[in-house]
Amino acid sequence: MTEFIPPGSRFVDLPSPFPMKRGGALSGARMAYETWGHPDPARSNAVLIVTGLSPDAHAASHDDDPSPGWWEQMLGPGKAIDTDRWFVICVNSLGSCKGSTGPASIDPTTGELYRLGFPELSIEDGADAAAHVVRALGIERLACVIGNSMGGMTALALLARHPGIARSHINICGAARALPFSIAIRSLQREAIRLDPKWNGGNYTEADYPESGMRMARKLGVITYRSALEWDGRFGRVRLDSDRRDDEDPFGLEFEVESYLEGHARRFVRRFDPNCYLYLSRSMDWFDIGESCGADTEAGLASLRMERALAIGVQTDILFPLQQQQQIADGLRAGGVDAHFLPLESPQGHDAFLVDIARFGPAVAGFLEALPPAVARGDR
Amino acid sequence: MTEFIPPGSRFVDLPSPFPMKRGGALSGARMAYETWGHPDPARSNAVLIVTGLSPDAHAASHDDDPSPGWWEQMLGPGKAIDTDRWFVICVNSLGSCKGSTGPASIDPTTGELYRLGFPELSIEDGADAAAHVVRALGIERLACVIGNSMGGMTALALLARHPGIARSHINICGAARALPFSIAIRSLQREAIRLDPKWNGGNYTEADYPESGMRMARKLGVITYRSALEWDGRFGRVRLDSDRRDDEDPFGLEFEVESYLEGHARRFVRRFDPNCYLYLSRSMDWFDIGESCGADTEAGLASLRMERALAIGVQTDILFPLQQQQQIADGLRAGGVDAHFLPLESPQGHDAFLVDIARFGPAVAGFLEALPPAVARGDR
């Protein structure tokens, strides 16, 4: 009902019951995923992509869905993530509304939507569910797990909870733990949704939908996903033409930047389930890779085992600031990983990985091209 | 009704009618102000303070109101703004609800609150009203005008529209024009208020008050007034004790930073009138000192005449970023002013001028102490 499932999706059933980290379990849950390229005979060339809060598994076009994906410029034959070489898997996050089971899915035990009856969702649950997809595809060991934004957290949790699942890792604008600025932003986004009377304790309908709250949440999101620097150049103080303004509304849209936010919000509000948004947002606040090491984030990072890693960040990112990717690289290196930190000067803020392919493409391609061939585990 | 007037306030009536820049005029309007120290015989030692969006004129304690003011640490005998030397005036902004006429005041032509019937308010109107207060106090020429945040805009407008009104200027975390990031933040704050059904097109009552919208607006404000860096050190990932949490609310407050925002919001929502907030907020978006110079901000700055100026900014300020104070200093210098730019490394973001007195105090004191004595105008 409020799920939005890309037409090229495939599905893997999760074990039933599927236990959740903070308690409870899912019955009959499933994960949506898409793939590109082909596994080699040793199934050693698989790359897993775990995503930010809102994307689906349709990262790029393929035969079953030729529409462009959200990382179309990055993923495909001859591109940075070269599907002529790699067997690429992208999963829709557990708890999302784009094919994987989440609060907008039917609870088989009641026949009704889960809504707030969905168990508390943590990043680690998403990691466990992604690991199950990898294994269901016959992959014992990924060549690389790539995590963007929230997916950077999911990837770290995957490496922590499933040792040996990946030889390498690219963390893109991710974080090893949530910090108070981003917690504050997300808390306010959730409050905007919950304050909308139409949210109705999670029991909204299509007809009576918390559109205002979702619009507020999305606008605040977009403000934190981009950067002041980019907007200075892109919008400056340009005003809307009079035919795009409502002069009857004394506080209506006047500047181009306001219209830009409004457009982003309108495109989003009916394409993402509000309860799923709340669950995924909260899961990020809770995340700290050091949780099981006495909240010592560095110790959590140093406990992770892989051959190589690259943490990429952007100077203008205010939501997952550069120091967080530096922390990931330093923490992994302290544990013996050949880990590097790459700060990029993209002006586009947190979202740069989606749009600044000129900078991100070569960084990702260079890391993947330099990965040495996998050694069969028995030979090690 | 929704005005909050400090007990030590004095008042100056504005000329009636008082014409407004964007059209319309106020009848029977007044400005609230407070003073500290005494004018010297030549009335050459006056310092005017114009404020940010929300403060009243009670910048510091004095005999008529011994309660601490919002700049108590900065202003007083022997302090950075030394009231043993300076005759200091602070005005409540036109359009505010703390003594000066604004949307929460009675419109004498109707006997009802202005509400949205208040004329469109611009920064320049606030500057004209402040200039009237200065002249009503018998001051021909200020020794210095100090503007903080929004007041930094007001001070520039004052200098532009009332040439010769000040010998010098300290611009603190101010801006010569609004840029799209801060426009976006303020637009979202206004939207939060307007979306609250209790705002009711501006016709709310004390009993039916847009508290949720004001709370959202204030929380977003506080997020942009402080800095991620400060919060990392101050809150980290510390959680509320269980007795400060509502375990019945699945998305309720959990982290200290959320509780901090909630506390700030609760203290603010009933202490500032929502319509006044909307008017003052919008006036900032409209401001560009270069408006009358074909939107050439540098030309607008270079047209300003004064002897000396200091623009102080803070590296962690995301709302009025450091480049904006650099622009002010450079622009004034291009026009022949002895203008300096002083970036401070305060961790507290935009609000640093309110709390980091250890850094701001010496900067302000040094500038004022170095001001040469005024030369009588006839001698020039």
mmCIF file of N, CA, C and O in Angstrom, chain A residues 2-61:
data_model
loop_
_atom_site.group_PDB
_atom_site.id
_atom_site.type_symbol
_atom_site.label_atom_id
_atom_site.label_comp_id
_atom_site.label_asym_id
_atom_site.label_seq_id
_atom_site.Cartn_x
_atom_site.Cartn_y
_atom_site.Cartn_z
ATOM 1 N N THR A 2 1.825 1.331 0.916
ATOM 2 C CA THR A 2 2.765 2.424 0.801
ATOM 3 C C THR A 2 4.168 1.876 0.535
ATOM 4 O O THR A 2 5.152 2.438 0.960
ATOM 5 N N GLU A 3 4.209 0.758 -0.169
ATOM 6 C CA GLU A 3 5.502 0.241 -0.614
ATOM 7 C C GLU A 3 5.710 0.638 -2.078
ATOM 8 O O GLU A 3 4.755 0.771 -2.839
ATOM 9 N N PHE A 4 6.966 0.813 -2.444
ATOM 10 C CA PHE A 4 7.306 1.283 -3.786
ATOM 11 C C PHE A 4 8.405 0.364 -4.297
ATOM 12 O O PHE A 4 9.570 0.581 -4.018
ATOM 13 N N ILE A 5 8.009 -0.686 -5.011
ATOM 14 C CA ILE A 5 8.956 -1.746 -5.330
ATOM 15 C C ILE A 5 9.388 -1.644 -6.783
ATOM 16 O O ILE A 5 8.568 -1.738 -7.686
ATOM 17 N N PRO A 6 10.691 -1.429 -7.019
ATOM 18 C CA PRO A 6 11.158 -1.333 -8.407
ATOM 19 C C PRO A 6 10.811 -2.618 -9.173
ATOM 20 O O PRO A 6 10.890 -3.726 -8.612
ATOM 21 N N PRO A 7 10.458 -2.496 -10.465
ATOM 22 C CA PRO A 7 9.977 -3.661 -11.218
ATOM 23 C C PRO A 7 11.030 -4.737 -11.447
ATOM 24 O O PRO A 7 10.678 -5.899 -11.670
ATOM 25 N N GLY A 8 12.321 -4.383 -11.358
ATOM 26 C CA GLY A 8 13.357 -5.390 -11.587
ATOM 27 C C GLY A 8 13.811 -6.086 -10.319
ATOM 28 O O GLY A 8 14.827 -6.780 -10.319
ATOM 29 N N SER A 9 13.071 -5.911 -9.239
ATOM 30 C CA SER A 9 13.498 -6.468 -7.953
ATOM 31 C C SER A 9 13.459 -7.994 -7.943
ATOM 32 O O SER A 9 12.585 -8.621 -8.539
ATOM 33 N N ARG A 10 14.424 -8.570 -7.249
ATOM 34 C CA ARG A 10 14.364 -9.983 -6.874
ATOM 35 C C ARG A 10 14.290 -10.050 -5.357
ATOM 36 O O ARG A 10 14.556 -9.060 -4.682
ATOM 37 N N PHE A 11 13.970 -11.215 -4.863
ATOM 38 C CA PHE A 11 13.720 -11.322 -3.418
ATOM 39 C C PHE A 11 14.400 -12.550 -2.837
ATOM 40 O O PHE A 11 14.512 -13.584 -3.489
ATOM 41 N N VAL A 12 14.827 -12.389 -1.617
ATOM 42 C CA VAL A 12 15.330 -13.519 -0.823
ATOM 43 C C VAL A 12 14.531 -13.546 0.469
ATOM 44 O O VAL A 12 14.387 -12.504 1.118
ATOM 45 N N ASP A 13 13.998 -14.703 0.804
ATOM 46 C CA ASP A 13 13.302 -14.812 2.098
ATOM 47 C C ASP A 13 14.328 -14.869 3.219
ATOM 48 O O ASP A 13 15.330 -15.591 3.128
ATOM 49 N N LEU A 14 14.069 -14.125 4.268
ATOM 50 C CA LEU A 14 14.918 -14.220 5.456
ATOM 51 C C LEU A 14 14.501 -15.436 6.274
ATOM 52 O O LEU A 14 13.359 -15.900 6.171
ATOM 53 N N PRO A 15 15.406 -15.985 7.082
ATOM 54 C CA PRO A 15 15.011 -17.083 7.984
ATOM 55 C C PRO A 15 13.810 -16.635 8.813
ATOM 56 O O PRO A 15 13.715 -15.459 9.171
ATOM 57 N N SER A 16 12.919 -17.530 9.090
ATOM 58 C CA SER A 16 11.734 -17.150 9.864
ATOM 59 C C SER A 16 11.654 -18.058 11.080
ATOM 60 O O SER A 16 11.587 -19.275 10.921
ATOM 61 N N PRO A 17 11.703 -17.564 12.292
ATOM 62 C CA PRO A 17 11.795 -16.145 12.631
ATOM 63 C C PRO A 17 13.185 -15.571 12.364
ATOM 64 O O PRO A 17 14.175 -16.295 12.404
ATOM 65 N N PHE A 18 13.200 -14.250 12.097
ATOM 66 C CA PHE A 18 14.449 -13.521 11.915
ATOM 67 C C PHE A 18 14.618 -12.640 13.161
ATOM 68 O O PHE A 18 13.903 -11.655 13.340
ATOM 69 N N PRO A 19 15.544 -13.016 14.059
ATOM 70 C CA PRO A 19 15.637 -12.281 15.332
ATOM 71 C C PRO A 19 16.195 -10.875 15.141
ATOM 72 O O PRO A 19 17.095 -10.668 14.332
ATOM 73 N N MET A 20 15.648 -9.930 15.882
ATOM 74 C CA MET A 20 16.084 -8.532 15.798
ATOM 75 C C MET A 20 16.960 -8.215 17.007
ATOM 76 O O MET A 20 16.720 -8.697 18.118
ATOM 77 N N LYS A 21 17.948 -7.373 16.808
ATOM 78 C CA LYS A 21 18.965 -7.112 17.837
ATOM 79 C C LYS A 21 18.360 -6.608 19.144
ATOM 80 O O LYS A 21 18.788 -6.999 20.227
ATOM 81 N N ARG A 22 17.402 -5.721 19.048
ATOM 82 C CA ARG A 22 16.859 -5.092 20.258
ATOM 83 C C ARG A 22 15.641 -5.824 20.800
ATOM 84 O O ARG A 22 14.962 -5.325 21.712
ATOM 85 N N GLY A 23 15.368 -7.002 20.237
ATOM 86 C CA GLY A 23 14.247 -7.779 20.735
ATOM 87 C C GLY A 23 13.208 -8.006 19.669
ATOM 88 O O GLY A 23 13.078 -7.240 18.726
ATOM 89 N N GLY A 24 12.446 -9.096 19.831
ATOM 90 C CA GLY A 24 11.436 -9.437 18.841
ATOM 91 C C GLY A 24 12.053 -10.115 17.638
ATOM 92 O O GLY A 24 13.281 -10.312 17.559
ATOM 93 N N ALA A 25 11.194 -10.502 16.727
ATOM 94 C CA ALA A 25 11.644 -11.213 15.531
ATOM 95 C C ALA A 25 10.633 -10.978 14.429
ATOM 96 O O ALA A 25 9.476 -10.666 14.687
ATOM 97 N N LEU A 26 11.102 -11.085 13.190
ATOM 98 C CA LEU A 26 10.205 -10.978 12.036
ATOM 99 C C LEU A 26 9.844 -12.374 11.545
ATOM 100 O O LEU A 26 10.681 -13.277 11.549
ATOM 101 N N SER A 27 8.616 -12.522 11.117
ATOM 102 C CA SER A 27 8.190 -13.774 10.497
ATOM 103 C C SER A 27 7.969 -13.536 9.013
ATOM 104 O O SER A 27 7.369 -12.522 8.635
ATOM 105 N N GLY A 28 8.430 -14.463 8.206
ATOM 106 C CA GLY A 28 8.171 -14.371 6.766
ATOM 107 C C GLY A 28 8.675 -13.104 6.121
ATOM 108 O O GLY A 28 8.080 -12.612 5.159
ATOM 109 N N ALA A 29 9.770 -12.572 6.638
ATOM 110 C CA ALA A 29 10.310 -11.336 6.055
ATOM 111 C C ALA A 29 11.142 -11.649 4.822
ATOM 112 O O ALA A 29 11.613 -12.781 4.640
ATOM 113 N N ARG A 30 11.321 -10.629 3.998
ATOM 114 C CA ARG A 30 12.114 -10.823 2.784
ATOM 115 C C ARG A 30 12.957 -9.587 2.512
ATOM 116 O O ARG A 30 12.712 -8.506 3.038
ATOM 117 N N MET A 31 13.957 -9.801 1.676
ATOM 118 C CA MET A 31 14.828 -8.706 1.250
ATOM 119 C C MET A 31 14.723 -8.571 -0.268
ATOM 120 O O MET A 31 14.749 -9.566 -0.999
ATOM 121 N N ALA A 32 14.615 -7.319 -0.732
ATOM 122 C CA ALA A 32 14.657 -7.048 -2.170
ATOM 123 C C ALA A 32 16.093 -6.724 -2.572
ATOM 124 O O ALA A 32 16.817 -6.083 -1.808
ATOM 125 N N TYR A 33 16.495 -7.196 -3.736
ATOM 126 C CA TYR A 33 17.839 -6.885 -4.214
ATOM 127 C C TYR A 33 17.832 -6.869 -5.733
ATOM 128 O O TYR A 33 16.888 -7.340 -6.373
ATOM 129 N N GLU A 34 18.856 -6.299 -6.300
ATOM 130 C CA GLU A 34 19.070 -6.365 -7.740
ATOM 131 C C GLU A 34 20.548 -6.693 -7.962
ATOM 132 O O GLU A 34 21.377 -6.475 -7.077
ATOM 133 N N THR A 35 20.854 -7.231 -9.124
ATOM 134 C CA THR A 35 22.262 -7.569 -9.418
ATOM 135 C C THR A 35 22.636 -7.103 -10.826
ATOM 136 O O THR A 35 21.774 -6.919 -11.686
ATOM 137 N N TRP A 36 23.946 -6.971 -11.014
ATOM 138 C CA TRP A 36 24.532 -6.583 -12.303
ATOM 139 C C TRP A 36 25.791 -7.446 -12.508
ATOM 140 O O TRP A 36 26.507 -7.736 -11.541
ATOM 141 N N GLY A 37 26.056 -7.793 -13.763
ATOM 142 C CA GLY A 37 27.239 -8.604 -14.033
ATOM 143 C C GLY A 37 27.008 -10.055 -13.627
ATOM 144 O O GLY A 37 25.866 -10.465 -13.346
ATOM 145 N N HIS A 38 28.085 -10.830 -13.612
ATOM 146 C CA HIS A 38 27.961 -12.266 -13.371
ATOM 147 C C HIS A 38 29.011 -12.732 -12.383
ATOM 148 O O HIS A 38 30.146 -12.264 -12.429
ATOM 149 N N PRO A 39 28.648 -13.689 -11.544
ATOM 150 C CA PRO A 39 29.663 -14.244 -10.643
ATOM 151 C C PRO A 39 30.689 -15.050 -11.435
ATOM 152 O O PRO A 39 30.333 -15.712 -12.404
ATOM 153 N N ASP A 40 31.945 -14.952 -11.039
ATOM 154 C CA ASP A 40 32.957 -15.807 -11.676
ATOM 155 C C ASP A 40 32.833 -17.220 -11.092
ATOM 156 O O ASP A 40 32.089 -17.439 -10.123
ATOM 157 N N PRO A 41 33.549 -18.170 -11.676
ATOM 158 C CA PRO A 41 33.369 -19.569 -11.233
ATOM 159 C C PRO A 41 33.631 -19.758 -9.735
ATOM 160 O O PRO A 41 32.920 -20.523 -9.082
ATOM 161 N N ALA A 42 34.602 -19.010 -9.183
ATOM 162 C CA ALA A 42 34.907 -19.159 -7.749
ATOM 163 C C ALA A 42 33.993 -18.296 -6.883
ATOM 164 O O ALA A 42 34.120 -18.294 -5.661
ATOM 165 N N ARG A 43 33.073 -17.566 -7.537
ATOM 166 C CA ARG A 43 32.192 -16.610 -6.850
ATOM 167 C C ARG A 43 33.019 -15.672 -5.950
ATOM 168 O O ARG A 43 32.639 -15.364 -4.829
ATOM 169 N N SER A 44 34.109 -15.215 -6.491
ATOM 170 C CA SER A 44 35.020 -14.372 -5.725
ATOM 171 C C SER A 44 34.953 -12.906 -6.153
ATOM 172 O O SER A 44 35.717 -12.091 -5.661
ATOM 173 N N ASN A 45 34.080 -12.579 -7.098
ATOM 174 C CA ASN A 45 34.080 -11.215 -7.648
ATOM 175 C C ASN A 45 32.827 -10.424 -7.264
ATOM 176 O O ASN A 45 32.421 -9.519 -7.980
ATOM 177 N N ALA A 46 32.230 -10.788 -6.119
ATOM 178 C CA ALA A 46 30.985 -10.105 -5.748
ATOM 179 C C ALA A 46 31.266 -8.823 -4.962
ATOM 180 O O ALA A 46 32.117 -8.777 -4.079
ATOM 181 N N VAL A 47 30.521 -7.785 -5.306
ATOM 182 C CA VAL A 47 30.577 -6.493 -4.613
ATOM 183 C C VAL A 47 29.178 -6.183 -4.108
ATOM 184 O O VAL A 47 28.211 -6.204 -4.884
ATOM 185 N N LEU A 48 29.054 -5.914 -2.832
ATOM 186 C CA LEU A 48 27.751 -5.584 -2.243
ATOM 187 C C LEU A 48 27.668 -4.077 -2.011
ATOM 188 O O LEU A 48 28.605 -3.474 -1.472
ATOM 189 N N ILE A 49 26.532 -3.499 -2.400
ATOM 190 C CA ILE A 49 26.285 -2.084 -2.108
ATOM 191 C C ILE A 49 25.155 -1.988 -1.079
ATOM 192 O O ILE A 49 24.057 -2.525 -1.303
ATOM 193 N N VAL A 50 25.437 -1.336 0.034
ATOM 194 C CA VAL A 50 24.385 -1.028 1.008
ATOM 195 C C VAL A 50 24.174 0.488 1.003
ATOM 196 O O VAL A 50 25.124 1.266 0.919
ATOM 197 N N THR A 51 22.917 0.895 1.094
ATOM 198 C CA THR A 51 22.535 2.251 0.685
ATOM 199 C C THR A 51 22.270 3.187 1.860
ATOM 200 O O THR A 51 22.215 2.777 3.015
ATOM 201 N N GLY A 52 22.055 4.437 1.506
ATOM 202 C CA GLY A 52 21.574 5.440 2.447
ATOM 203 C C GLY A 52 20.133 5.179 2.829
ATOM 204 O O GLY A 52 19.550 4.147 2.478
ATOM 205 N N LEU A 53 19.545 6.093 3.547
ATOM 206 C CA LEU A 53 18.208 5.895 4.104
ATOM 207 C C LEU A 53 17.140 5.612 3.054
ATOM 208 O O LEU A 53 16.326 4.712 3.221
ATOM 209 N N SER A 54 17.136 6.371 1.980
ATOM 210 C CA SER A 54 15.959 6.324 1.112
ATOM 211 C C SER A 54 16.081 5.512 -0.174
ATOM 212 O O SER A 54 15.044 5.128 -0.719
ATOM 213 N N PRO A 55 17.291 5.232 -0.705
ATOM 214 C CA PRO A 55 17.320 4.552 -2.003
ATOM 215 C C PRO A 55 16.750 3.130 -1.963
ATOM 216 O O PRO A 55 16.776 2.449 -0.935
ATOM 217 N N ASP A 56 16.279 2.701 -3.135
ATOM 218 C CA ASP A 56 15.889 1.309 -3.318
ATOM 219 C C ASP A 56 17.105 0.532 -3.821
ATOM 220 O O ASP A 56 18.227 1.052 -3.823
ATOM 221 N N ALA A 57 16.859 -0.710 -4.232
ATOM 222 C CA ALA A 57 17.974 -1.548 -4.713
ATOM 223 C C ALA A 57 18.312 -1.270 -6.169
ATOM 224 O O ALA A 57 19.266 -1.833 -6.703
ATOM 225 N N HIS A 58 17.541 -0.399 -6.823
ATOM 226 C CA HIS A 58 17.769 -0.145 -8.248
ATOM 227 C C HIS A 58 18.856 0.913 -8.424
ATOM 228 O O HIS A 58 18.592 2.055 -8.774
ATOM 229 N N ALA A 59 20.094 0.486 -8.199
ATOM 230 C CA ALA A 59 21.221 1.418 -8.276
ATOM 231 C C ALA A 59 21.514 1.820 -9.712
ATOM 232 O O ALA A 59 22.021 2.912 -9.960
ATOM 233 N N ALA A 60 21.208 0.927 -10.640
ATOM 234 C CA ALA A 60 21.485 1.228 -12.061
ATOM 235 C C ALA A 60 20.562 0.388 -12.937
ATOM 236 O O ALA A 60 19.946 -0.581 -12.473
ATOM 237 N N SER A 61 20.469 0.768 -14.175
ATOM 238 C CA SER A 61 19.628 0.042 -15.131
ATOM 239 C C SER A 61 20.193 -1.359 -15.391
ATOM 240 O O SER A 61 21.394 -1.590 -15.262
#
